[in-house]
Short mmCIF file of C-alpha atoms and ligand atoms in Angstrom, two decimals:
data_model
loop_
_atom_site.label_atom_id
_atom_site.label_comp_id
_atom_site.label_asym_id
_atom_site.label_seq_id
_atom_site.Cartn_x
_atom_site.Cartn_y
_atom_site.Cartn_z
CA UNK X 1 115.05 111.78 114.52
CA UNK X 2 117.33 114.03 116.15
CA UNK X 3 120.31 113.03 118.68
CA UNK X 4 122.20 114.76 120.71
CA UNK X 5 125.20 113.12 122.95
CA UNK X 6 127.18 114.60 125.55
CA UNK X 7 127.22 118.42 123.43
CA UNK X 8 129.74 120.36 124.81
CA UNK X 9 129.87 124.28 123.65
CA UNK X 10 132.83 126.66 124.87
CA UNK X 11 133.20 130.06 123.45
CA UNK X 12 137.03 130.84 124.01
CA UNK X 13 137.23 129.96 127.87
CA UNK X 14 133.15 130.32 128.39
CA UNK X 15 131.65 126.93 129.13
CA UNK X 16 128.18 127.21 127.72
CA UNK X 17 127.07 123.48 127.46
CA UNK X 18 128.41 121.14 129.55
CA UNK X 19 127.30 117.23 128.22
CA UNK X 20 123.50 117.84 126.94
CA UNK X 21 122.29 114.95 125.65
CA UNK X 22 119.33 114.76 124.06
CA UNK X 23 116.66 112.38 121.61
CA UNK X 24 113.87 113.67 119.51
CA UNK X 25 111.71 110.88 117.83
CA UNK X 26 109.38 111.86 115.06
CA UNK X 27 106.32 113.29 115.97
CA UNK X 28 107.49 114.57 119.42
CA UNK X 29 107.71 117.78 120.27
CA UNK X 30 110.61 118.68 123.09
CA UNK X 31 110.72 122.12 125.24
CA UNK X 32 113.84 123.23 126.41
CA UNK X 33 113.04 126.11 128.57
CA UNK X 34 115.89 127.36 130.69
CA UNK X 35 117.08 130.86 132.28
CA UNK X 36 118.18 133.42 129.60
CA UNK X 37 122.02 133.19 127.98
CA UNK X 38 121.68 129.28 129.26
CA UNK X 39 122.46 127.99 125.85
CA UNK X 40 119.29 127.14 124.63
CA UNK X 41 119.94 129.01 121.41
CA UNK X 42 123.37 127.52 121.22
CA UNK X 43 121.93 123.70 121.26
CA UNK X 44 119.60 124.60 118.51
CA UNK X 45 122.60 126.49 116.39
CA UNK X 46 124.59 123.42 116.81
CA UNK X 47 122.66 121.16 115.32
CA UNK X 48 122.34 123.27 112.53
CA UNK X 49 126.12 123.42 112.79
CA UNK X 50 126.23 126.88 112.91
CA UNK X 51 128.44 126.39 116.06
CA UNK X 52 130.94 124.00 115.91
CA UNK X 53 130.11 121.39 118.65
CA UNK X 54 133.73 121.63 121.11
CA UNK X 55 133.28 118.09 121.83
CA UNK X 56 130.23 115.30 121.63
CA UNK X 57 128.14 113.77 118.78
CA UNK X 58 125.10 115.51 116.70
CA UNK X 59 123.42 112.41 114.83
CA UNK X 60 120.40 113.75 112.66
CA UNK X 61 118.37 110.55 110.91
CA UNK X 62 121.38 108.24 112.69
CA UNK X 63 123.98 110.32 110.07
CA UNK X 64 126.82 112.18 112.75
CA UNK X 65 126.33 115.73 110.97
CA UNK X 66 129.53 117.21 113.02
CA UNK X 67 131.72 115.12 111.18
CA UNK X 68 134.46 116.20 108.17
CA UNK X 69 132.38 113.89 106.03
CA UNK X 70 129.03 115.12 106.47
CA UNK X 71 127.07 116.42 103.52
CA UNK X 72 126.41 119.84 105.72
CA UNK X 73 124.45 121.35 103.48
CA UNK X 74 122.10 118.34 102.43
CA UNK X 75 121.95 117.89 106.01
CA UNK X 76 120.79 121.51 106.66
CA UNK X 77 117.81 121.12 104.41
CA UNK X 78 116.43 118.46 106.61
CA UNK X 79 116.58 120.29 109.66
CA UNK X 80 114.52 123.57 109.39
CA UNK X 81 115.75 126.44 111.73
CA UNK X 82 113.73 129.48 112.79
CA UNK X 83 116.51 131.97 114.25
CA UNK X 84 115.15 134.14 117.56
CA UNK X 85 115.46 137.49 115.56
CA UNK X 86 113.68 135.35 112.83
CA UNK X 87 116.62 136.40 110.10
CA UNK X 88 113.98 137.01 107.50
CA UNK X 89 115.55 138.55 103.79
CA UNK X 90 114.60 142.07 104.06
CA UNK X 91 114.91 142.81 100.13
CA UNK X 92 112.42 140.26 99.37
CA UNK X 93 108.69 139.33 99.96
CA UNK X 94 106.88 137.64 102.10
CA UNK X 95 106.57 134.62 99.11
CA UNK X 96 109.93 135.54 97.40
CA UNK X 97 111.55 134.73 101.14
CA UNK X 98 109.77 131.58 101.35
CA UNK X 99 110.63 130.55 97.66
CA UNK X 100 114.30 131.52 97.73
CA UNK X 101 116.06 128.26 99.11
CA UNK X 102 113.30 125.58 97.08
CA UNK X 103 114.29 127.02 93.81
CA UNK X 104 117.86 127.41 94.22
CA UNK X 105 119.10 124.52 96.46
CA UNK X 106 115.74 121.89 95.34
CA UNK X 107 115.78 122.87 91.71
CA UNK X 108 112.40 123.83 91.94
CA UNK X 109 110.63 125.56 89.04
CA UNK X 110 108.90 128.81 90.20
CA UNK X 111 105.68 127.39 89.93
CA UNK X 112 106.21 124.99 92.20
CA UNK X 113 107.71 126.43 94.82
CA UNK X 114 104.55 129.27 94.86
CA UNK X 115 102.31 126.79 95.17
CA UNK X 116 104.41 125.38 98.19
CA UNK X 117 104.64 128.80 99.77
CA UNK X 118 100.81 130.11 98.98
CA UNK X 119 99.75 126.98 101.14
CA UNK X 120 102.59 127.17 103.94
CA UNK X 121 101.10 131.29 103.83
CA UNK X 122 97.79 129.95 104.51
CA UNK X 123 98.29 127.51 107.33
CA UNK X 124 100.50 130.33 109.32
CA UNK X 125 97.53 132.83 108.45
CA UNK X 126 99.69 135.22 106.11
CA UNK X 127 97.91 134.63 103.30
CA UNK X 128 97.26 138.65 102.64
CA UNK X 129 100.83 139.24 103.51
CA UNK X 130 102.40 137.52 100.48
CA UNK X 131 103.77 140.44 98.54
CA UNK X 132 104.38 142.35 101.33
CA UNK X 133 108.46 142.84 102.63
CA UNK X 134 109.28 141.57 106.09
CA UNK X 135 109.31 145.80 107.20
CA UNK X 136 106.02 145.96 107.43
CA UNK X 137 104.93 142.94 109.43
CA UNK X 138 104.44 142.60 113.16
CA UNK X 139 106.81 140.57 115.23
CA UNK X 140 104.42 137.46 115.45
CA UNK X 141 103.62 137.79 111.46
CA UNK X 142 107.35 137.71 111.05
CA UNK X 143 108.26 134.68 113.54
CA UNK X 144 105.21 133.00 111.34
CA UNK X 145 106.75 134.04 108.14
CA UNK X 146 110.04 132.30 109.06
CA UNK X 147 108.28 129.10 110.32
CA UNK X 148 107.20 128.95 106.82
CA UNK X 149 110.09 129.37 105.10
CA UNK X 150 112.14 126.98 107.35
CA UNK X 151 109.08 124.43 106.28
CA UNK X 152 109.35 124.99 102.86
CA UNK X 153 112.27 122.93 102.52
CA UNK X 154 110.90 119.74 103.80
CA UNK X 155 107.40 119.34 102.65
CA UNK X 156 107.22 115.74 103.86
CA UNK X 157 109.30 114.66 106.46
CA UNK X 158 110.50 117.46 108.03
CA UNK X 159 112.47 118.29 111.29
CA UNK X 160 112.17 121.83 112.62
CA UNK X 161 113.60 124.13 115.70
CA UNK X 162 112.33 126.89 116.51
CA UNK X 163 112.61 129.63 118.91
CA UNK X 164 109.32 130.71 120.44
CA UNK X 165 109.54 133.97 121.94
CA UNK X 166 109.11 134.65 125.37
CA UNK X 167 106.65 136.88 126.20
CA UNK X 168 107.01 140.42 127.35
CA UNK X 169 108.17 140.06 131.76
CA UNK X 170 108.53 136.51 131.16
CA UNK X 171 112.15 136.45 131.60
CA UNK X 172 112.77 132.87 130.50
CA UNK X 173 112.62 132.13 126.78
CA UNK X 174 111.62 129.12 125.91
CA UNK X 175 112.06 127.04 122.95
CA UNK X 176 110.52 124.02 120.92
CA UNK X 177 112.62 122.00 118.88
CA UNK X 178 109.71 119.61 117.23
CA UNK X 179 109.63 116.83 114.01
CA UNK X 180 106.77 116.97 112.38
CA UNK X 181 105.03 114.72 109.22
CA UNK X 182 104.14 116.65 106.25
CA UNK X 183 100.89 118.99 106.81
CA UNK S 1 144.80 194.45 92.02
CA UNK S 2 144.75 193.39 88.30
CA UNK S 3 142.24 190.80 87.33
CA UNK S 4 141.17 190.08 83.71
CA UNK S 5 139.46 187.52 82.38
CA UNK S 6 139.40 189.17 78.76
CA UNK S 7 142.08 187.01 77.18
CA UNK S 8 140.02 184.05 78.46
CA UNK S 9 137.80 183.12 76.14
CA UNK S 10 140.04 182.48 73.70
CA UNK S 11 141.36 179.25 75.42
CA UNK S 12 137.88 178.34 76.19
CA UNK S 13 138.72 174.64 73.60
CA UNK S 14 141.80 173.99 76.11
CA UNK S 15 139.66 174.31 79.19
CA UNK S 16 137.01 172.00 77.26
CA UNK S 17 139.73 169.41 76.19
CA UNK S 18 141.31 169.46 79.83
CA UNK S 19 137.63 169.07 81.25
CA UNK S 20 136.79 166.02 78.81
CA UNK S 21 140.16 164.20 79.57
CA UNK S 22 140.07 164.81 83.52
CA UNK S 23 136.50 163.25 83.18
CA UNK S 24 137.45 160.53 80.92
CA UNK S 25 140.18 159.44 82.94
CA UNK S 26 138.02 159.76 85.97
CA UNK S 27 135.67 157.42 84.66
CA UNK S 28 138.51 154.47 83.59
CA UNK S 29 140.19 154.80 86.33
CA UNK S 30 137.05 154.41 88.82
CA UNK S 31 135.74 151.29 86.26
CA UNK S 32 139.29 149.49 86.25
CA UNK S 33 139.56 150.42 89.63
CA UNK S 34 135.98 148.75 90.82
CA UNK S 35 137.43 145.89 89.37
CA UNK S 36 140.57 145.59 90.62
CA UNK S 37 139.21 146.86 94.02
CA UNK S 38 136.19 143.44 94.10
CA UNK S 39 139.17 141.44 93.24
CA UNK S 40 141.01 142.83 96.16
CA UNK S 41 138.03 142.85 98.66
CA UNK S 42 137.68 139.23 97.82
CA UNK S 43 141.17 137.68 98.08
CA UNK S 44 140.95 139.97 101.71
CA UNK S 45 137.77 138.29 102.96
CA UNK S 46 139.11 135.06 101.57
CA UNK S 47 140.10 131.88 104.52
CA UNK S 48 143.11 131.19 102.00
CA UNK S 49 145.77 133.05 104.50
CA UNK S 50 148.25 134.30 101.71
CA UNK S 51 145.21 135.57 99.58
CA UNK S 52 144.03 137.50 102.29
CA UNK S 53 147.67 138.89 103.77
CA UNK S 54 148.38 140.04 99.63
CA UNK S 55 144.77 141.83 99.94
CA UNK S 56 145.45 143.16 102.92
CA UNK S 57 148.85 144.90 102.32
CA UNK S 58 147.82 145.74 99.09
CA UNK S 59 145.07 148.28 100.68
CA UNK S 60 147.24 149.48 103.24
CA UNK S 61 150.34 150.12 100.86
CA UNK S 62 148.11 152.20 98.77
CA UNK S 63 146.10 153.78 101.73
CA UNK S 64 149.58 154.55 103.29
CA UNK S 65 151.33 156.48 100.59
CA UNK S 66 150.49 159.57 99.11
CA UNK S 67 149.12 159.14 95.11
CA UNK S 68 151.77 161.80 93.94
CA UNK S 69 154.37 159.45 95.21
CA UNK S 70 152.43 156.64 93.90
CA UNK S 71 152.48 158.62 90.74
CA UNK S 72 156.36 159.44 90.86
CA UNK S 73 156.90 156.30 91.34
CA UNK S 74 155.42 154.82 88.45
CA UNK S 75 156.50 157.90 86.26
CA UNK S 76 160.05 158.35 87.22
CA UNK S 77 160.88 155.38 89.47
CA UNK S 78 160.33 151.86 87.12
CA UNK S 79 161.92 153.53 83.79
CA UNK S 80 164.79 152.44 85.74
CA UNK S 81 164.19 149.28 85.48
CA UNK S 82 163.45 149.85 81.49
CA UNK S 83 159.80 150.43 82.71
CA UNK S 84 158.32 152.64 80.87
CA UNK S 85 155.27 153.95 79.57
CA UNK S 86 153.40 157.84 78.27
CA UNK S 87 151.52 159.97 80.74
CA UNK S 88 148.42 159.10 79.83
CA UNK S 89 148.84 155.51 80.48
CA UNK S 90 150.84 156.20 84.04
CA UNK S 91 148.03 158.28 84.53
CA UNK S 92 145.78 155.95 84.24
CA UNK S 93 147.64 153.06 85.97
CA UNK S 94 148.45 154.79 89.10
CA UNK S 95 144.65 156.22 89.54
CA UNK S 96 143.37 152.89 89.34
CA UNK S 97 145.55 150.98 91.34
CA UNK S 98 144.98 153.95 94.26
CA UNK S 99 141.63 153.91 93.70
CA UNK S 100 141.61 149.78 93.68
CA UNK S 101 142.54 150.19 97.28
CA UNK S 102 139.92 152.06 98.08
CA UNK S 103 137.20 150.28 96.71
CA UNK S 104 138.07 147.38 98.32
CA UNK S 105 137.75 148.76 101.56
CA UNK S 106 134.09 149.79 100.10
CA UNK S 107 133.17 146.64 98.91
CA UNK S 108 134.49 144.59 101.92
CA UNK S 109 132.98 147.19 104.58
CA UNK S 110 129.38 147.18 102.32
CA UNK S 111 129.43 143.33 102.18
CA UNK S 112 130.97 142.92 105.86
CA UNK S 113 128.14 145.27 107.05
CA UNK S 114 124.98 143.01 106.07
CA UNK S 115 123.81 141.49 109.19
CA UNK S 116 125.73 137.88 110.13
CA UNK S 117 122.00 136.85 110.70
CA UNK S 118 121.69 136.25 106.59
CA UNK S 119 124.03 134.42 106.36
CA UNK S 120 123.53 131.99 108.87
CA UNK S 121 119.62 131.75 108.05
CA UNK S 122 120.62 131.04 104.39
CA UNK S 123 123.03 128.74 104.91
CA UNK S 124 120.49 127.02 107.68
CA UNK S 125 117.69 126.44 104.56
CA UNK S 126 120.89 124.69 102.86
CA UNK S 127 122.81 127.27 100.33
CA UNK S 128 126.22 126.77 100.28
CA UNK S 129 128.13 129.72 100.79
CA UNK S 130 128.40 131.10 97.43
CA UNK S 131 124.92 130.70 96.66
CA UNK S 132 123.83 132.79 99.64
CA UNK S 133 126.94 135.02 98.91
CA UNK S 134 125.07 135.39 95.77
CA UNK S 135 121.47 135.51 96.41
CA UNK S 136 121.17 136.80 99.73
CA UNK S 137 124.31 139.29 100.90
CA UNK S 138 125.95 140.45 97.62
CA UNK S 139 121.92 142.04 96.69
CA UNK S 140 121.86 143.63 100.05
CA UNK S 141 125.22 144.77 100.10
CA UNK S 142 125.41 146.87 96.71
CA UNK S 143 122.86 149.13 98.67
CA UNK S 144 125.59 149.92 100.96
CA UNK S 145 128.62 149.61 98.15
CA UNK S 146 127.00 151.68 95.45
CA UNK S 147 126.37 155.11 97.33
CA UNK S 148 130.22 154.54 98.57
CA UNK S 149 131.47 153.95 94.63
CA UNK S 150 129.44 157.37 93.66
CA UNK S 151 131.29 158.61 96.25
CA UNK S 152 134.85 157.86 95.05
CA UNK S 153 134.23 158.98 91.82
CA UNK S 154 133.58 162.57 93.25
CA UNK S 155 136.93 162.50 94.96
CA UNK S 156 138.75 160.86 91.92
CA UNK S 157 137.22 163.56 89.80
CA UNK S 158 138.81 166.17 92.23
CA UNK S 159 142.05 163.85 93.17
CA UNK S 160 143.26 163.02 89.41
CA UNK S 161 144.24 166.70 89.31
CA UNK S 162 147.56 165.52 90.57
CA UNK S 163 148.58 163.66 87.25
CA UNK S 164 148.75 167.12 85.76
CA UNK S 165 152.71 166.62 87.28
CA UNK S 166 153.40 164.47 84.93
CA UNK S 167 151.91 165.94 81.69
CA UNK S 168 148.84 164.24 81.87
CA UNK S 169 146.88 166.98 79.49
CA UNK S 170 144.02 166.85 82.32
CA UNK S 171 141.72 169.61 83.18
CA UNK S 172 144.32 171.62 85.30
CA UNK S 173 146.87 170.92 83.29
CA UNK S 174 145.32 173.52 80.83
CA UNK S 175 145.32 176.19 83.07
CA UNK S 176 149.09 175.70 83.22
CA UNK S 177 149.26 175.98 80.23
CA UNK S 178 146.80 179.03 79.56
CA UNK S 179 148.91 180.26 82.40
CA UNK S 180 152.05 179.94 80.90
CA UNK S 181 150.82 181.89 77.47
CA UNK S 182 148.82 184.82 79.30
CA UNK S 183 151.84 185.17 81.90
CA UNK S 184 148.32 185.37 84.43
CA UNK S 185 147.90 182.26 86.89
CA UNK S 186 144.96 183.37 89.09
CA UNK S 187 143.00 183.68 86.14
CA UNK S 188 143.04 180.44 84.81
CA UNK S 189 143.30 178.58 87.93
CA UNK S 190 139.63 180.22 88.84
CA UNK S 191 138.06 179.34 86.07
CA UNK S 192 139.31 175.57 86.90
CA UNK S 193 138.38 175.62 90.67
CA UNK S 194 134.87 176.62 89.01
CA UNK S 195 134.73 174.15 86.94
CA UNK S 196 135.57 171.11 89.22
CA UNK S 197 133.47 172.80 91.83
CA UNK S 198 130.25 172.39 89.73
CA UNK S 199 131.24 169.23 88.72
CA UNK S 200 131.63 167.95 92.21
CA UNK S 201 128.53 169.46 93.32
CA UNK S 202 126.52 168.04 90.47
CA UNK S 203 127.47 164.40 90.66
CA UNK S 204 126.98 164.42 94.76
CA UNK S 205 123.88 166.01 93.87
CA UNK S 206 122.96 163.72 91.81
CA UNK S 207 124.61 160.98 94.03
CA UNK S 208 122.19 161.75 97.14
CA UNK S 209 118.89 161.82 94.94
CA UNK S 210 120.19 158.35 94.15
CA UNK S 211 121.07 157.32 97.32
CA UNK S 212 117.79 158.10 98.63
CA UNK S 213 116.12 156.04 96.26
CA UNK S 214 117.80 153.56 96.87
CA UNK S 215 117.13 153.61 100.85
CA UNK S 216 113.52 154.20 100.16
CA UNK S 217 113.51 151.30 98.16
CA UNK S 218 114.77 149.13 101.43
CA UNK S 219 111.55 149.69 103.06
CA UNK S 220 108.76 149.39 100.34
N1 ATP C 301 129.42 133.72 119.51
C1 ATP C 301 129.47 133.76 120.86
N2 ATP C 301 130.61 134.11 121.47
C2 ATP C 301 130.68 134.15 122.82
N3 ATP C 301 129.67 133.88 123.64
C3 ATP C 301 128.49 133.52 123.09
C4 ATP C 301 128.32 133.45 121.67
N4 ATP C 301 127.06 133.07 121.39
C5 ATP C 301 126.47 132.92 122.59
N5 ATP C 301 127.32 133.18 123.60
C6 ATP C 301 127.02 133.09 125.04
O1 ATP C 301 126.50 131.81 125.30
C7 ATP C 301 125.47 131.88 126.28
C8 ATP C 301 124.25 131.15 125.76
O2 ATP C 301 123.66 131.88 124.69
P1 ATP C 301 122.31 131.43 124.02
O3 ATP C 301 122.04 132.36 122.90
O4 ATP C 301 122.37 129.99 123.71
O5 ATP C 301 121.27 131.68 125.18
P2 ATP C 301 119.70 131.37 125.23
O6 ATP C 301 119.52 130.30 126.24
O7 ATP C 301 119.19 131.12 123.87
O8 ATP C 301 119.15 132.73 125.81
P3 ATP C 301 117.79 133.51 125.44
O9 ATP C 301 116.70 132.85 126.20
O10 ATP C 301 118.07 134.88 125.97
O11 ATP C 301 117.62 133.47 123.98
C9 ATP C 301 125.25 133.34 126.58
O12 ATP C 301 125.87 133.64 127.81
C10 ATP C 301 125.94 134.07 125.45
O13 ATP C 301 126.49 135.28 125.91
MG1 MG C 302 118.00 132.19 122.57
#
């Protein structure tokens, strides 16, 4: 369960948020969908605390992540991310991207985490992509390669936010930030 | 218009020596220096403020000066103060502290240039900072710091020619020397501009085949 309470957001004298307040339960899925440069990507990136909130609570599981205290980076592998230019590792594969944070942060033998990342592959339909470098994939394989590798963290209980593209002439981006169980 | 190479070839072991010792103290200087320089880049980058304002002098003091007075300094200057050590070592020394400075520069501008974007996305999957320092932007930024390091060996090679002030039995050192037996300087200063001349060209040769393997490598 995400919560978000009264976020405020300036960047030097630019008020971006001004008290959003928000509550995701698990299994909902919540669209923010809002003008472009409204600070839809700026909620997102603080909760993943890669803004620092100017003022206003972030609870994540009822644990206030923008706290001194907080375990950020324990935190951060609960709440999978998928960035808007997707962020993918360019000197790595489409399986070695996935892989990366499992075996280093989780421990996980190799093994493992392939296994984990062959079936994530398979659900977003990249299953013939796996040794390929994010270069030569199309925008939508590459938004689908980074939903899998923000999934690949949480295999069971897992939060996720991710940016959905707007379409070409939409003009508004839109985003989902949804929880999901396992599968 | 006299020239005459004839009593050249007799010097042809000094010109080798010179050449071997202008390469060898290329090479130190560049490795100590590559050291000295990631050392440097780091404490500069670092959030500890004194760390970074020592880095950060440190490259512009040695950016700022000239190496021959870098040189003098270390030569003439801190015997003074009971400092004091050969040619070969001051040679040394002062190359790799000036090229230390620029190095750092390399290494901070090659890391500095990998796109924020990694960073953030490893740190979102939960990698602390040194592990995606580690995994993620060090491996993509010796694609931009290696080409750079080739790059300062060429000038070293063509820059340590200034320790021959001190003694420093370097490659042009020898032609002083030839010089000052054959009473002929053009002579022997040709044959050296030649010889670094080919030298430079080979190793940036040899430097751009590399760098484009390297850059075709990025998009396999
Ligand atoms: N680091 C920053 N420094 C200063 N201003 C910033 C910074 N990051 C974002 N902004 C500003 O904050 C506003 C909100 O940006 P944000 O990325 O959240 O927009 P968005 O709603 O996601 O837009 P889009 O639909 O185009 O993705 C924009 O006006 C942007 O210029
Ligand atoms: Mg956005």
């Amino acid at each position: 369960m995400i919560r978000v309470d009264n976020l405020h957001k300036k960047f030097s004298n630019f008020e971006v948020l001004k008290g959003v307040s928000l509550e995701v339960k698990k299994g909902e899925v919540l669209v923010i969908i809002g003008p472009s440069g409204s600070g839809k990507s700026t909620i997102l990136r603080c909760i993943n605390l890669l803004e620092e909130p100017t003022k206003g609570d972030i609870y994540v599981e009822g644990e206030k992540i923008n706290d001194k205290k907080a375990d950020i980076n324990k935190i951060r592998q609960k709440v999978g991310m998928v960035f808007q230019h997707f962020n993918l590792f360019p000197n790595m594969t489409a399986i070695g991207n996935i892989t990366l944070a499992p075996i280093k942060v989780k421990k996980m033998d190799k093994k493992t985490a392939e296994d984990i990342a062959i079936r994530l592959l398979k659900k977003v339909g990249l299953e013939d992509k796996k040794d390929a470098y994010p270069v030569k994939l199309s925008g939508g394989q590459k938004q689908r390669l980074a939903i899998a590798r923000a999934l690949a963290m949480q295999p069971d209980d897992a939060f996720r936010c991710a940016h959905i593209r707007a379409g070409p002439g939409d003009g508004q981006g839109s985003l989902e930030c949804h929880e999901r169980t396992g599968e | 218009m006299n020239l005459d190479f004839s009593s050249m070839p007799q010097y042809t072991q000094l010109f080798i020596n010179g050449l071997i010792m202008t390469i060898e103290l290329t090479i130190i200087s560049v490795a100590i220096g590559a050291v000295l320089g990631l050392i440097v880049a780091l404490m500069k980058m670092s959030s500890v403020k004194i760390l970074s304002f020592i880095g950060s002098a440190y490259v512009e003091i040695i950016r700022g000066t000239p190496l021959l007075v870098q040189i003098l300094i270390i030569y003439n200057g801190l015997p003074q103060f009971g400092i004091k050590f050969p040619g070969f070592v001051v040679g040394i020394i002062a190359l790799s502290m000036n090229s230390a400075g620029y190095v750092a520069e390399i290494i901070r501008s090659g890391i500095q240039a990998v796109d924020p974007g990694q960073m953030e996305a490893s740190r979102s999957l939960g990698m602390s900072h040194s592990m995606a320092m580690r995994y993620v932007i060090i491996p993509q930024a010796i694609k931009n710091i290696l080409p750079a390091l080739g790059n300062e060996f060429v000038v070293m090679l063509k820059e340590s020619s200034i320790v021959s002030v001190i003694g420093f039995a370097d490659l042009t050192r020898q032609a002083e020397i030839v010089s000052s037996v054959t009473y002929r300087a053009f002579e022997p200063l040709i044959i050296i501009a030649f010889i670094y001349f080919i030298m430079t060209l080979v190793f940036s040769r040899l430097l751009s085949k590399f760098e484009r393997r390297l850059r075709t490598g990025d998009t396999r």
